[in-house]
mmCIF file of C-alpha atoms and ligand atoms in Angstrom:
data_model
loop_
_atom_site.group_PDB
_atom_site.id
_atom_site.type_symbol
_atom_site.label_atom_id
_atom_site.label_comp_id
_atom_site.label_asym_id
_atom_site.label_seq_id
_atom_site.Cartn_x
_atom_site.Cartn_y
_atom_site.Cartn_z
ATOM 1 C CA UNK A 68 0.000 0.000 0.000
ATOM 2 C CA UNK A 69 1.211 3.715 -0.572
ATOM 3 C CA UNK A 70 2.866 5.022 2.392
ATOM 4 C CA UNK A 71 3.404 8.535 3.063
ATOM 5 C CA UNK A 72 5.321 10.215 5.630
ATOM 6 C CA UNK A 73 4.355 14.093 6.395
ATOM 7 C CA UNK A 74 2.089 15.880 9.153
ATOM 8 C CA UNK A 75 -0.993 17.042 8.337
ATOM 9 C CA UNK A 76 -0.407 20.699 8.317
ATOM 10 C CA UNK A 77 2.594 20.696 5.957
ATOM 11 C CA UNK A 78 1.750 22.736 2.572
ATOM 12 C CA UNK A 79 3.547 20.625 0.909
ATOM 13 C CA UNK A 80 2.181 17.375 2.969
ATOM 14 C CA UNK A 81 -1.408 18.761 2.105
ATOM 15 C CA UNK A 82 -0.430 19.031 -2.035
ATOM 16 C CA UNK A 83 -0.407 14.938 -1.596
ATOM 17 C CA UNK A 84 -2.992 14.086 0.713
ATOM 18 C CA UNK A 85 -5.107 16.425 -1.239
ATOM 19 C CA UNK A 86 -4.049 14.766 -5.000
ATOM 20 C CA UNK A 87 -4.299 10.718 -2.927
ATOM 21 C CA UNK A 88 -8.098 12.164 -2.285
ATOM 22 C CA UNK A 89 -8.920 13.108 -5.575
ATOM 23 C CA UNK A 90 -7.945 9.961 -6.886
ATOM 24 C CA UNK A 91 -9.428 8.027 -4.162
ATOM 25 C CA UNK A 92 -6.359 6.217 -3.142
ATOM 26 C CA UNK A 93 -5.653 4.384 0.027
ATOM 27 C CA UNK A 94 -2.711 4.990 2.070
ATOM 28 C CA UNK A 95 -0.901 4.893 5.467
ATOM 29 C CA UNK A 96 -0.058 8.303 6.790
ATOM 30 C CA UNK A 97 2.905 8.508 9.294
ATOM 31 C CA UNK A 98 3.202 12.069 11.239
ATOM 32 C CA UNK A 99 6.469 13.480 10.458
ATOM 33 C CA UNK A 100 8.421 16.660 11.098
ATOM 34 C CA UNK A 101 7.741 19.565 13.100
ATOM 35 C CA UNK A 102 6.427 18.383 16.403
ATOM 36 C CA UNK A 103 6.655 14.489 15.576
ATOM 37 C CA UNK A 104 10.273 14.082 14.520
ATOM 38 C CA UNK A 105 10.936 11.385 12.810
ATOM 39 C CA UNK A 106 12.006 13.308 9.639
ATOM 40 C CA UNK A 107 15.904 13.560 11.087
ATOM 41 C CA UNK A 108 16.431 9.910 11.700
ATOM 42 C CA UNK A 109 18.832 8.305 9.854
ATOM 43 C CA UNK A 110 16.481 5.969 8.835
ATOM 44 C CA UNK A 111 13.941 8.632 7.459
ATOM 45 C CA UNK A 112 17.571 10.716 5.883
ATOM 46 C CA UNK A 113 18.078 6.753 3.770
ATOM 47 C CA UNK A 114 14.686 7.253 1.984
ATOM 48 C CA UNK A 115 14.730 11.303 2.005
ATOM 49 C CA UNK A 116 18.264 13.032 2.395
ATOM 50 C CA UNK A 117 16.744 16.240 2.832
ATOM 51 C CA UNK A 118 15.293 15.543 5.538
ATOM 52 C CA UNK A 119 12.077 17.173 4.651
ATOM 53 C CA UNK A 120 8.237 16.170 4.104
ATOM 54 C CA UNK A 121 6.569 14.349 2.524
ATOM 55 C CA UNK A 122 8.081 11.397 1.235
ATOM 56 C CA UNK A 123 6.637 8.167 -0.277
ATOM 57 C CA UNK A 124 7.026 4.896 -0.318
ATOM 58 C CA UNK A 125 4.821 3.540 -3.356
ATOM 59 C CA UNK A 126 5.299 -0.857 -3.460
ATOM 60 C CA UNK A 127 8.685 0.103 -3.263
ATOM 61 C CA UNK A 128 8.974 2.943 -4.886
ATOM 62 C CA UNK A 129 10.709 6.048 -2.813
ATOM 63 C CA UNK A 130 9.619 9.476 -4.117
ATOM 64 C CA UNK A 131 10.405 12.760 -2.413
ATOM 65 C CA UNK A 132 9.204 16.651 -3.798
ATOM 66 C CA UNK A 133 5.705 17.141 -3.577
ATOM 67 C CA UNK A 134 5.196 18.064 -6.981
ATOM 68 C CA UNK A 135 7.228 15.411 -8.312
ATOM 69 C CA UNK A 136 4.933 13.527 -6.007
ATOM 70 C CA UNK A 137 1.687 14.774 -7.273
ATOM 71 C CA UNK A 138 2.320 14.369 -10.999
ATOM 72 C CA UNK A 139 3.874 11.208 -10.123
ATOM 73 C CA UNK A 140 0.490 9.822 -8.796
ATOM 74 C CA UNK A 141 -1.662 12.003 -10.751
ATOM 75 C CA UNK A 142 -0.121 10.746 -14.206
ATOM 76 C CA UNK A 143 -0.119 7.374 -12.477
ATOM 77 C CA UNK A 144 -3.911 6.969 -11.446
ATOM 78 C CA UNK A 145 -5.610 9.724 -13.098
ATOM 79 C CA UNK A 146 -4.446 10.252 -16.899
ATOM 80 C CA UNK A 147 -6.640 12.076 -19.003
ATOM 81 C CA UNK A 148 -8.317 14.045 -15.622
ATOM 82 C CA UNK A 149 -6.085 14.879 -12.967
ATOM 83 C CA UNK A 150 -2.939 14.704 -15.370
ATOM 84 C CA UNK A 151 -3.869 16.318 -18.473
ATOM 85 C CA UNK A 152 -3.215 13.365 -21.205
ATOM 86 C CA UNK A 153 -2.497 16.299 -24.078
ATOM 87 C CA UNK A 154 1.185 17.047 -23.731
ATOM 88 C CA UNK A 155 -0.169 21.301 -24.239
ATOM 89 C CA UNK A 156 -2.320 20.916 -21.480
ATOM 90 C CA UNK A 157 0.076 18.661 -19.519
ATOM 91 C CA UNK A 158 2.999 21.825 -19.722
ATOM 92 C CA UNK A 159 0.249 24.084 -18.888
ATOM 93 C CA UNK A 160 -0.623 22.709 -15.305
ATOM 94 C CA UNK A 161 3.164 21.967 -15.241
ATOM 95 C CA UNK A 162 3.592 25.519 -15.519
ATOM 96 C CA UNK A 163 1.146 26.678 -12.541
ATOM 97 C CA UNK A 164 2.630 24.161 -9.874
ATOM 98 C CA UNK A 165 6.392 26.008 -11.026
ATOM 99 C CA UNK A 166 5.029 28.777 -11.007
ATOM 100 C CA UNK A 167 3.943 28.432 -7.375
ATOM 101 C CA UNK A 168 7.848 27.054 -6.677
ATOM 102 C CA UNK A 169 9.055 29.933 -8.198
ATOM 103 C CA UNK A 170 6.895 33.137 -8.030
ATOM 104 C CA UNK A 171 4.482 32.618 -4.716
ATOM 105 C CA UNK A 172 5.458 30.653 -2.454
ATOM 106 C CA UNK A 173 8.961 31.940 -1.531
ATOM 107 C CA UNK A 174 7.278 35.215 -0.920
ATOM 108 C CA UNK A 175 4.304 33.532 0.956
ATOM 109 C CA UNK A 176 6.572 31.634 3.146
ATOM 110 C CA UNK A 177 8.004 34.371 5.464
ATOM 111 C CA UNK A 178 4.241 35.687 4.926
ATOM 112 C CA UNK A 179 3.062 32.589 6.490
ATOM 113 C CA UNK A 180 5.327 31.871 9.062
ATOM 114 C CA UNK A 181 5.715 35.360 10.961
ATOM 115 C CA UNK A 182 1.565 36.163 10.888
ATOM 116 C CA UNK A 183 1.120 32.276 11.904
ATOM 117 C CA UNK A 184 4.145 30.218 13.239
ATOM 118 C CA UNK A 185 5.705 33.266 15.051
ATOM 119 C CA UNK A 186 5.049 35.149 18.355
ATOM 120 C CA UNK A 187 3.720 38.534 17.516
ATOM 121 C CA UNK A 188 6.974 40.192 19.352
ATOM 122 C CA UNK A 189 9.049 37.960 17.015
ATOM 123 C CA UNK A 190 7.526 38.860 14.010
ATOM 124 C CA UNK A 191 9.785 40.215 11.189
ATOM 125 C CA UNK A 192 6.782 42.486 9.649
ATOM 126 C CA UNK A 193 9.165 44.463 7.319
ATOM 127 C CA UNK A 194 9.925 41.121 5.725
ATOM 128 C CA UNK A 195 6.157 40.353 5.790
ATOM 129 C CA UNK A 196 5.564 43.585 4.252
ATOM 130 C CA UNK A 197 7.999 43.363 1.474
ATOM 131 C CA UNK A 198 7.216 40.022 0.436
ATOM 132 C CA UNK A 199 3.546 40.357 0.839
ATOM 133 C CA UNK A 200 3.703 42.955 -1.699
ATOM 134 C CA UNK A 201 5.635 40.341 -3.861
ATOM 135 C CA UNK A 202 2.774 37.830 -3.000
ATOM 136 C CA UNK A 203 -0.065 40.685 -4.236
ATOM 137 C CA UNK A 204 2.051 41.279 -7.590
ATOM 138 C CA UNK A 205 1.189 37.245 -8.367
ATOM 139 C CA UNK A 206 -2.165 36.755 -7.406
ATOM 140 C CA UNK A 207 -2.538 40.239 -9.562
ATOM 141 C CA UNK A 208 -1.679 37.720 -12.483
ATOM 142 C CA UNK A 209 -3.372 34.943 -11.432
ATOM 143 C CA UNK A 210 -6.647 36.784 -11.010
ATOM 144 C CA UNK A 211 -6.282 38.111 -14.747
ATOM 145 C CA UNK A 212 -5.556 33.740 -15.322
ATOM 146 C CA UNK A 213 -9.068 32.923 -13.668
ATOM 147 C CA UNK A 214 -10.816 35.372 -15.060
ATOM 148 C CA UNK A 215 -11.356 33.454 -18.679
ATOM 149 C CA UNK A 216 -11.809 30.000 -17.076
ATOM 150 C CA UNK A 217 -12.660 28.108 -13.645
ATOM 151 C CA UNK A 218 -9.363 26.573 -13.226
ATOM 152 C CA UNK A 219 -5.706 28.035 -14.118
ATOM 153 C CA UNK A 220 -6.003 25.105 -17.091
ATOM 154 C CA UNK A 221 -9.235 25.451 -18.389
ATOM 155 C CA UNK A 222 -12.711 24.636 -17.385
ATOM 156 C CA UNK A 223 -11.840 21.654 -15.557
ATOM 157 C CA UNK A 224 -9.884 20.979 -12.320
ATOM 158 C CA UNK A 225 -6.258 19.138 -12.565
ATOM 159 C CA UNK A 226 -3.073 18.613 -10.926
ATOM 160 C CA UNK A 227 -2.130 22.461 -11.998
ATOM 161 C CA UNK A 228 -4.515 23.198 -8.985
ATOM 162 C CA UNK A 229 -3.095 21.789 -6.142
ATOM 163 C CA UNK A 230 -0.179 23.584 -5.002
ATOM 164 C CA UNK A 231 -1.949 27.012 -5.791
ATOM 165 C CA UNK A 232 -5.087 25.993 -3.888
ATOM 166 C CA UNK A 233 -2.556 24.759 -0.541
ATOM 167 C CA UNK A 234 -0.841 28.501 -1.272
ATOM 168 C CA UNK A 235 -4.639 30.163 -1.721
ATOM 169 C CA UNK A 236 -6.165 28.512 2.013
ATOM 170 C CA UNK A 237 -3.136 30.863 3.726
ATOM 171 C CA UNK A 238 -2.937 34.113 1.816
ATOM 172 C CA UNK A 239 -6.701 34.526 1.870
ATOM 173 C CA UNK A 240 -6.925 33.495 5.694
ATOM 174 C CA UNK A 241 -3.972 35.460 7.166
ATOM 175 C CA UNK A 242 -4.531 38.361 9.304
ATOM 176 C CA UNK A 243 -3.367 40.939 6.077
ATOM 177 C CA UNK A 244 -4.982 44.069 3.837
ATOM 178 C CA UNK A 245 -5.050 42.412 0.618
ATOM 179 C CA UNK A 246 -6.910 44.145 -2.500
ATOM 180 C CA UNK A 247 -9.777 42.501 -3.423
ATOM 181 C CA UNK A 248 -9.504 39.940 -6.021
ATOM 182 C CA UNK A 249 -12.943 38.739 -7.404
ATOM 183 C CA UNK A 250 -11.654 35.980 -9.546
ATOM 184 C CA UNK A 251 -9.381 34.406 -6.858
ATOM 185 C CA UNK A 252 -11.856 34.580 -4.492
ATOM 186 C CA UNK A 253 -14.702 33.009 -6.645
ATOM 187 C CA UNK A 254 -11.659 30.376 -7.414
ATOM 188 C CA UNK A 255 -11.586 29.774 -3.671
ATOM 189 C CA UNK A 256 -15.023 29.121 -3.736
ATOM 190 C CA UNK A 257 -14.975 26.947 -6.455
ATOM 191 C CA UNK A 258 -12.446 24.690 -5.009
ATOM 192 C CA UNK A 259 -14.342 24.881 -1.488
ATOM 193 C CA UNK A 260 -17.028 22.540 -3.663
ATOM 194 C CA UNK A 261 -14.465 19.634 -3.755
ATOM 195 C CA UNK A 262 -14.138 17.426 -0.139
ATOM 196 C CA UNK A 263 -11.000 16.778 -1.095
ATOM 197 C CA UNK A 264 -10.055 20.319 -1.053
ATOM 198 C CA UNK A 265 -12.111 20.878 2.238
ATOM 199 C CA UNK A 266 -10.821 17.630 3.918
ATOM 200 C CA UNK A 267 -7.111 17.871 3.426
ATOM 201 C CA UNK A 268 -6.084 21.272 2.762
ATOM 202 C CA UNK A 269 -8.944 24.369 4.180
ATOM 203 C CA UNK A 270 -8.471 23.800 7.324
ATOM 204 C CA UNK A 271 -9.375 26.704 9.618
ATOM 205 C CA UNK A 272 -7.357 27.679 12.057
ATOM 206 C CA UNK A 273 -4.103 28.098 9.875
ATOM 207 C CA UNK A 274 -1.236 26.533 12.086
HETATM 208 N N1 GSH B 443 10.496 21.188 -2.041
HETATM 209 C C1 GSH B 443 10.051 20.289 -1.010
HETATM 210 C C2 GSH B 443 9.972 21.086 0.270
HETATM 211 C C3 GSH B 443 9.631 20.204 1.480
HETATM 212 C C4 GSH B 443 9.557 21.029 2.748
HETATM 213 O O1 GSH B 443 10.079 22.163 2.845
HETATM 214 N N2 GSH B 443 8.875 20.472 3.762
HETATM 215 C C5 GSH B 443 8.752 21.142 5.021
HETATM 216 C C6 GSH B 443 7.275 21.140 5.459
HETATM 217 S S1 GSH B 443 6.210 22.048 4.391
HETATM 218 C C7 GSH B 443 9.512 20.376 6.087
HETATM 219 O O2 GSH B 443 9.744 19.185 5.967
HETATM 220 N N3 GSH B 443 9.899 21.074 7.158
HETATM 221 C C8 GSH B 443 10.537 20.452 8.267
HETATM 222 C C9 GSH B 443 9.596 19.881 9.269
HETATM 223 O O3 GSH B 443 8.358 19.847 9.023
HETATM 224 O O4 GSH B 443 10.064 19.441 10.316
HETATM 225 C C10 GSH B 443 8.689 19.688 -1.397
HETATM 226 O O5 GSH B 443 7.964 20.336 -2.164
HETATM 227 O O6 GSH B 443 8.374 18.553 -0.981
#
Protein backbone atom coordinates (compact mmCIF):
# COMPACT_ATOMS: atom_id res chain seq x y z
CA UNK A 1 0.00 0.00 0.00
CA UNK A 2 1.21 3.71 -0.57
CA UNK A 3 2.87 5.02 2.39
CA UNK A 4 3.40 8.54 3.06
CA UNK A 5 5.32 10.21 5.63
CA UNK A 6 4.36 14.09 6.39
CA UNK A 7 2.09 15.88 9.15
CA UNK A 8 -0.99 17.04 8.34
CA UNK A 9 -0.41 20.70 8.32
CA UNK A 10 2.59 20.70 5.96
CA UNK A 11 1.75 22.74 2.57
CA UNK A 12 3.55 20.62 0.91
CA UNK A 13 2.18 17.37 2.97
CA UNK A 14 -1.41 18.76 2.11
CA UNK A 15 -0.43 19.03 -2.03
CA UNK A 16 -0.41 14.94 -1.60
CA UNK A 17 -2.99 14.09 0.71
CA UNK A 18 -5.11 16.43 -1.24
CA UNK A 19 -4.05 14.77 -5.00
CA UNK A 20 -4.30 10.72 -2.93
CA UNK A 21 -8.10 12.16 -2.28
CA UNK A 22 -8.92 13.11 -5.57
CA UNK A 23 -7.95 9.96 -6.89
CA UNK A 24 -9.43 8.03 -4.16
CA UNK A 25 -6.36 6.22 -3.14
CA UNK A 26 -5.65 4.38 0.03
CA UNK A 27 -2.71 4.99 2.07
CA UNK A 28 -0.90 4.89 5.47
CA UNK A 29 -0.06 8.30 6.79
CA UNK A 30 2.91 8.51 9.29
CA UNK A 31 3.20 12.07 11.24
CA UNK A 32 6.47 13.48 10.46
CA UNK A 33 8.42 16.66 11.10
CA UNK A 34 7.74 19.56 13.10
CA UNK A 35 6.43 18.38 16.40
CA UNK A 36 6.66 14.49 15.58
CA UNK A 37 10.27 14.08 14.52
CA UNK A 38 10.94 11.39 12.81
CA UNK A 39 12.01 13.31 9.64
CA UNK A 40 15.90 13.56 11.09
CA UNK A 41 16.43 9.91 11.70
CA UNK A 42 18.83 8.30 9.85
CA UNK A 43 16.48 5.97 8.83
CA UNK A 44 13.94 8.63 7.46
CA UNK A 45 17.57 10.72 5.88
CA UNK A 46 18.08 6.75 3.77
CA UNK A 47 14.69 7.25 1.98
CA UNK A 48 14.73 11.30 2.01
CA UNK A 49 18.26 13.03 2.40
CA UNK A 50 16.74 16.24 2.83
CA UNK A 51 15.29 15.54 5.54
CA UNK A 52 12.08 17.17 4.65
CA UNK A 53 8.24 16.17 4.10
CA UNK A 54 6.57 14.35 2.52
CA UNK A 55 8.08 11.40 1.23
CA UNK A 56 6.64 8.17 -0.28
CA UNK A 57 7.03 4.90 -0.32
CA UNK A 58 4.82 3.54 -3.36
CA UNK A 59 5.30 -0.86 -3.46
CA UNK A 60 8.69 0.10 -3.26
CA UNK A 61 8.97 2.94 -4.89
CA UNK A 62 10.71 6.05 -2.81
CA UNK A 63 9.62 9.48 -4.12
CA UNK A 64 10.41 12.76 -2.41
CA UNK A 65 9.20 16.65 -3.80
CA UNK A 66 5.70 17.14 -3.58
CA UNK A 67 5.20 18.06 -6.98
CA UNK A 68 7.23 15.41 -8.31
CA UNK A 69 4.93 13.53 -6.01
CA UNK A 70 1.69 14.77 -7.27
CA UNK A 71 2.32 14.37 -11.00
CA UNK A 72 3.87 11.21 -10.12
CA UNK A 73 0.49 9.82 -8.80
CA UNK A 74 -1.66 12.00 -10.75
CA UNK A 75 -0.12 10.75 -14.21
CA UNK A 76 -0.12 7.37 -12.48
CA UNK A 77 -3.91 6.97 -11.45
CA UNK A 78 -5.61 9.72 -13.10
CA UNK A 79 -4.45 10.25 -16.90
CA UNK A 80 -6.64 12.08 -19.00
CA UNK A 81 -8.32 14.04 -15.62
CA UNK A 82 -6.09 14.88 -12.97
CA UNK A 83 -2.94 14.70 -15.37
CA UNK A 84 -3.87 16.32 -18.47
CA UNK A 85 -3.21 13.37 -21.21
CA UNK A 86 -2.50 16.30 -24.08
CA UNK A 87 1.19 17.05 -23.73
CA UNK A 88 -0.17 21.30 -24.24
CA UNK A 89 -2.32 20.92 -21.48
CA UNK A 90 0.08 18.66 -19.52
CA UNK A 91 3.00 21.83 -19.72
CA UNK A 92 0.25 24.08 -18.89
CA UNK A 93 -0.62 22.71 -15.30
CA UNK A 94 3.16 21.97 -15.24
CA UNK A 95 3.59 25.52 -15.52
CA UNK A 96 1.15 26.68 -12.54
CA UNK A 97 2.63 24.16 -9.87
CA UNK A 98 6.39 26.01 -11.03
CA UNK A 99 5.03 28.78 -11.01
CA UNK A 100 3.94 28.43 -7.38
CA UNK A 101 7.85 27.05 -6.68
CA UNK A 102 9.05 29.93 -8.20
CA UNK A 103 6.89 33.14 -8.03
CA UNK A 104 4.48 32.62 -4.72
CA UNK A 105 5.46 30.65 -2.45
CA UNK A 106 8.96 31.94 -1.53
CA UNK A 107 7.28 35.21 -0.92
CA UNK A 108 4.30 33.53 0.96
CA UNK A 109 6.57 31.63 3.15
CA UNK A 110 8.00 34.37 5.46
CA UNK A 111 4.24 35.69 4.93
CA UNK A 112 3.06 32.59 6.49
CA UNK A 113 5.33 31.87 9.06
CA UNK A 114 5.72 35.36 10.96
CA UNK A 115 1.57 36.16 10.89
CA UNK A 116 1.12 32.28 11.90
CA UNK A 117 4.14 30.22 13.24
CA UNK A 118 5.70 33.27 15.05
CA UNK A 119 5.05 35.15 18.36
CA UNK A 120 3.72 38.53 17.52
CA UNK A 121 6.97 40.19 19.35
CA UNK A 122 9.05 37.96 17.01
CA UNK A 123 7.53 38.86 14.01
CA UNK A 124 9.79 40.21 11.19
CA UNK A 125 6.78 42.49 9.65
CA UNK A 126 9.16 44.46 7.32
CA UNK A 127 9.93 41.12 5.72
CA UNK A 128 6.16 40.35 5.79
CA UNK A 129 5.56 43.58 4.25
CA UNK A 130 8.00 43.36 1.47
CA UNK A 131 7.22 40.02 0.44
CA UNK A 132 3.55 40.36 0.84
CA UNK A 133 3.70 42.95 -1.70
CA UNK A 134 5.63 40.34 -3.86
CA UNK A 135 2.77 37.83 -3.00
CA UNK A 136 -0.07 40.69 -4.24
CA UNK A 137 2.05 41.28 -7.59
CA UNK A 138 1.19 37.25 -8.37
CA UNK A 139 -2.17 36.75 -7.41
CA UNK A 140 -2.54 40.24 -9.56
CA UNK A 141 -1.68 37.72 -12.48
CA UNK A 142 -3.37 34.94 -11.43
CA UNK A 143 -6.65 36.78 -11.01
CA UNK A 144 -6.28 38.11 -14.75
CA UNK A 145 -5.56 33.74 -15.32
CA UNK A 146 -9.07 32.92 -13.67
CA UNK A 147 -10.82 35.37 -15.06
CA UNK A 148 -11.36 33.45 -18.68
CA UNK A 149 -11.81 30.00 -17.08
CA UNK A 150 -12.66 28.11 -13.64
CA UNK A 151 -9.36 26.57 -13.23
CA UNK A 152 -5.71 28.03 -14.12
CA UNK A 153 -6.00 25.10 -17.09
CA UNK A 154 -9.24 25.45 -18.39
CA UNK A 155 -12.71 24.64 -17.38
CA UNK A 156 -11.84 21.65 -15.56
CA UNK A 157 -9.88 20.98 -12.32
CA UNK A 158 -6.26 19.14 -12.57
CA UNK A 159 -3.07 18.61 -10.93
CA UNK A 160 -2.13 22.46 -12.00
CA UNK A 161 -4.51 23.20 -8.98
CA UNK A 162 -3.10 21.79 -6.14
CA UNK A 163 -0.18 23.58 -5.00
CA UNK A 164 -1.95 27.01 -5.79
CA UNK A 165 -5.09 25.99 -3.89
CA UNK A 166 -2.56 24.76 -0.54
CA UNK A 167 -0.84 28.50 -1.27
CA UNK A 168 -4.64 30.16 -1.72
CA UNK A 169 -6.17 28.51 2.01
CA UNK A 170 -3.14 30.86 3.73
CA UNK A 171 -2.94 34.11 1.82
CA UNK A 172 -6.70 34.53 1.87
CA UNK A 173 -6.93 33.50 5.69
CA UNK A 174 -3.97 35.46 7.17
CA UNK A 175 -4.53 38.36 9.30
CA UNK A 176 -3.37 40.94 6.08
CA UNK A 177 -4.98 44.07 3.84
CA UNK A 178 -5.05 42.41 0.62
CA UNK A 179 -6.91 44.14 -2.50
CA UNK A 180 -9.78 42.50 -3.42
CA UNK A 181 -9.50 39.94 -6.02
CA UNK A 182 -12.94 38.74 -7.40
CA UNK A 183 -11.65 35.98 -9.55
CA UNK A 184 -9.38 34.41 -6.86
CA UNK A 185 -11.86 34.58 -4.49
CA UNK A 186 -14.70 33.01 -6.64
CA UNK A 187 -11.66 30.38 -7.41
CA UNK A 188 -11.59 29.77 -3.67
CA UNK A 189 -15.02 29.12 -3.74
CA UNK A 190 -14.98 26.95 -6.45
CA UNK A 191 -12.45 24.69 -5.01
CA UNK A 192 -14.34 24.88 -1.49
CA UNK A 193 -17.03 22.54 -3.66
CA UNK A 194 -14.47 19.63 -3.75
CA UNK A 195 -14.14 17.43 -0.14
CA UNK A 196 -11.00 16.78 -1.09
CA UNK A 197 -10.06 20.32 -1.05
CA UNK A 198 -12.11 20.88 2.24
CA UNK A 199 -10.82 17.63 3.92
CA UNK A 200 -7.11 17.87 3.43
CA UNK A 201 -6.08 21.27 2.76
CA UNK A 202 -8.94 24.37 4.18
CA UNK A 203 -8.47 23.80 7.32
CA UNK A 204 -9.38 26.70 9.62
CA UNK A 205 -7.36 27.68 12.06
CA UNK A 206 -4.10 28.10 9.88
CA UNK A 207 -1.24 26.53 12.09
N1 LIG B 1 10.50 21.19 -2.04
C1 LIG B 1 10.05 20.29 -1.01
C2 LIG B 1 9.97 21.09 0.27
C3 LIG B 1 9.63 20.20 1.48
C4 LIG B 1 9.56 21.03 2.75
O1 LIG B 1 10.08 22.16 2.84
N2 LIG B 1 8.87 20.47 3.76
C5 LIG B 1 8.75 21.14 5.02
C6 LIG B 1 7.27 21.14 5.46
S1 LIG B 1 6.21 22.05 4.39
C7 LIG B 1 9.51 20.38 6.09
O2 LIG B 1 9.74 19.19 5.97
N3 LIG B 1 9.90 21.07 7.16
C8 LIG B 1 10.54 20.45 8.27
C9 LIG B 1 9.60 19.88 9.27
O3 LIG B 1 8.36 19.85 9.02
O4 LIG B 1 10.06 19.44 10.32
C10 LIG B 1 8.69 19.69 -1.40
O5 LIG B 1 7.96 20.34 -2.16
O6 LIG B 1 8.37 18.55 -0.98
Amino acid sequence: MLKIWGRTNSINVQKVLWCCAELNLKYERVDAGMKFGVNNTPEYKAMNPNGLVPTINDDGFILWESHAIVRYLARKHGLGALCPADARACADADRWMDWYATTVWPHLQPVFWNLVRTAPEQRNMPLVESSAAKVAAAMAVLDARLAQRSYVTGETFTMGDIPLGCALVRWLNVPLAREPRPHIEAYYKRLQTRPAYQQCVNILPLT
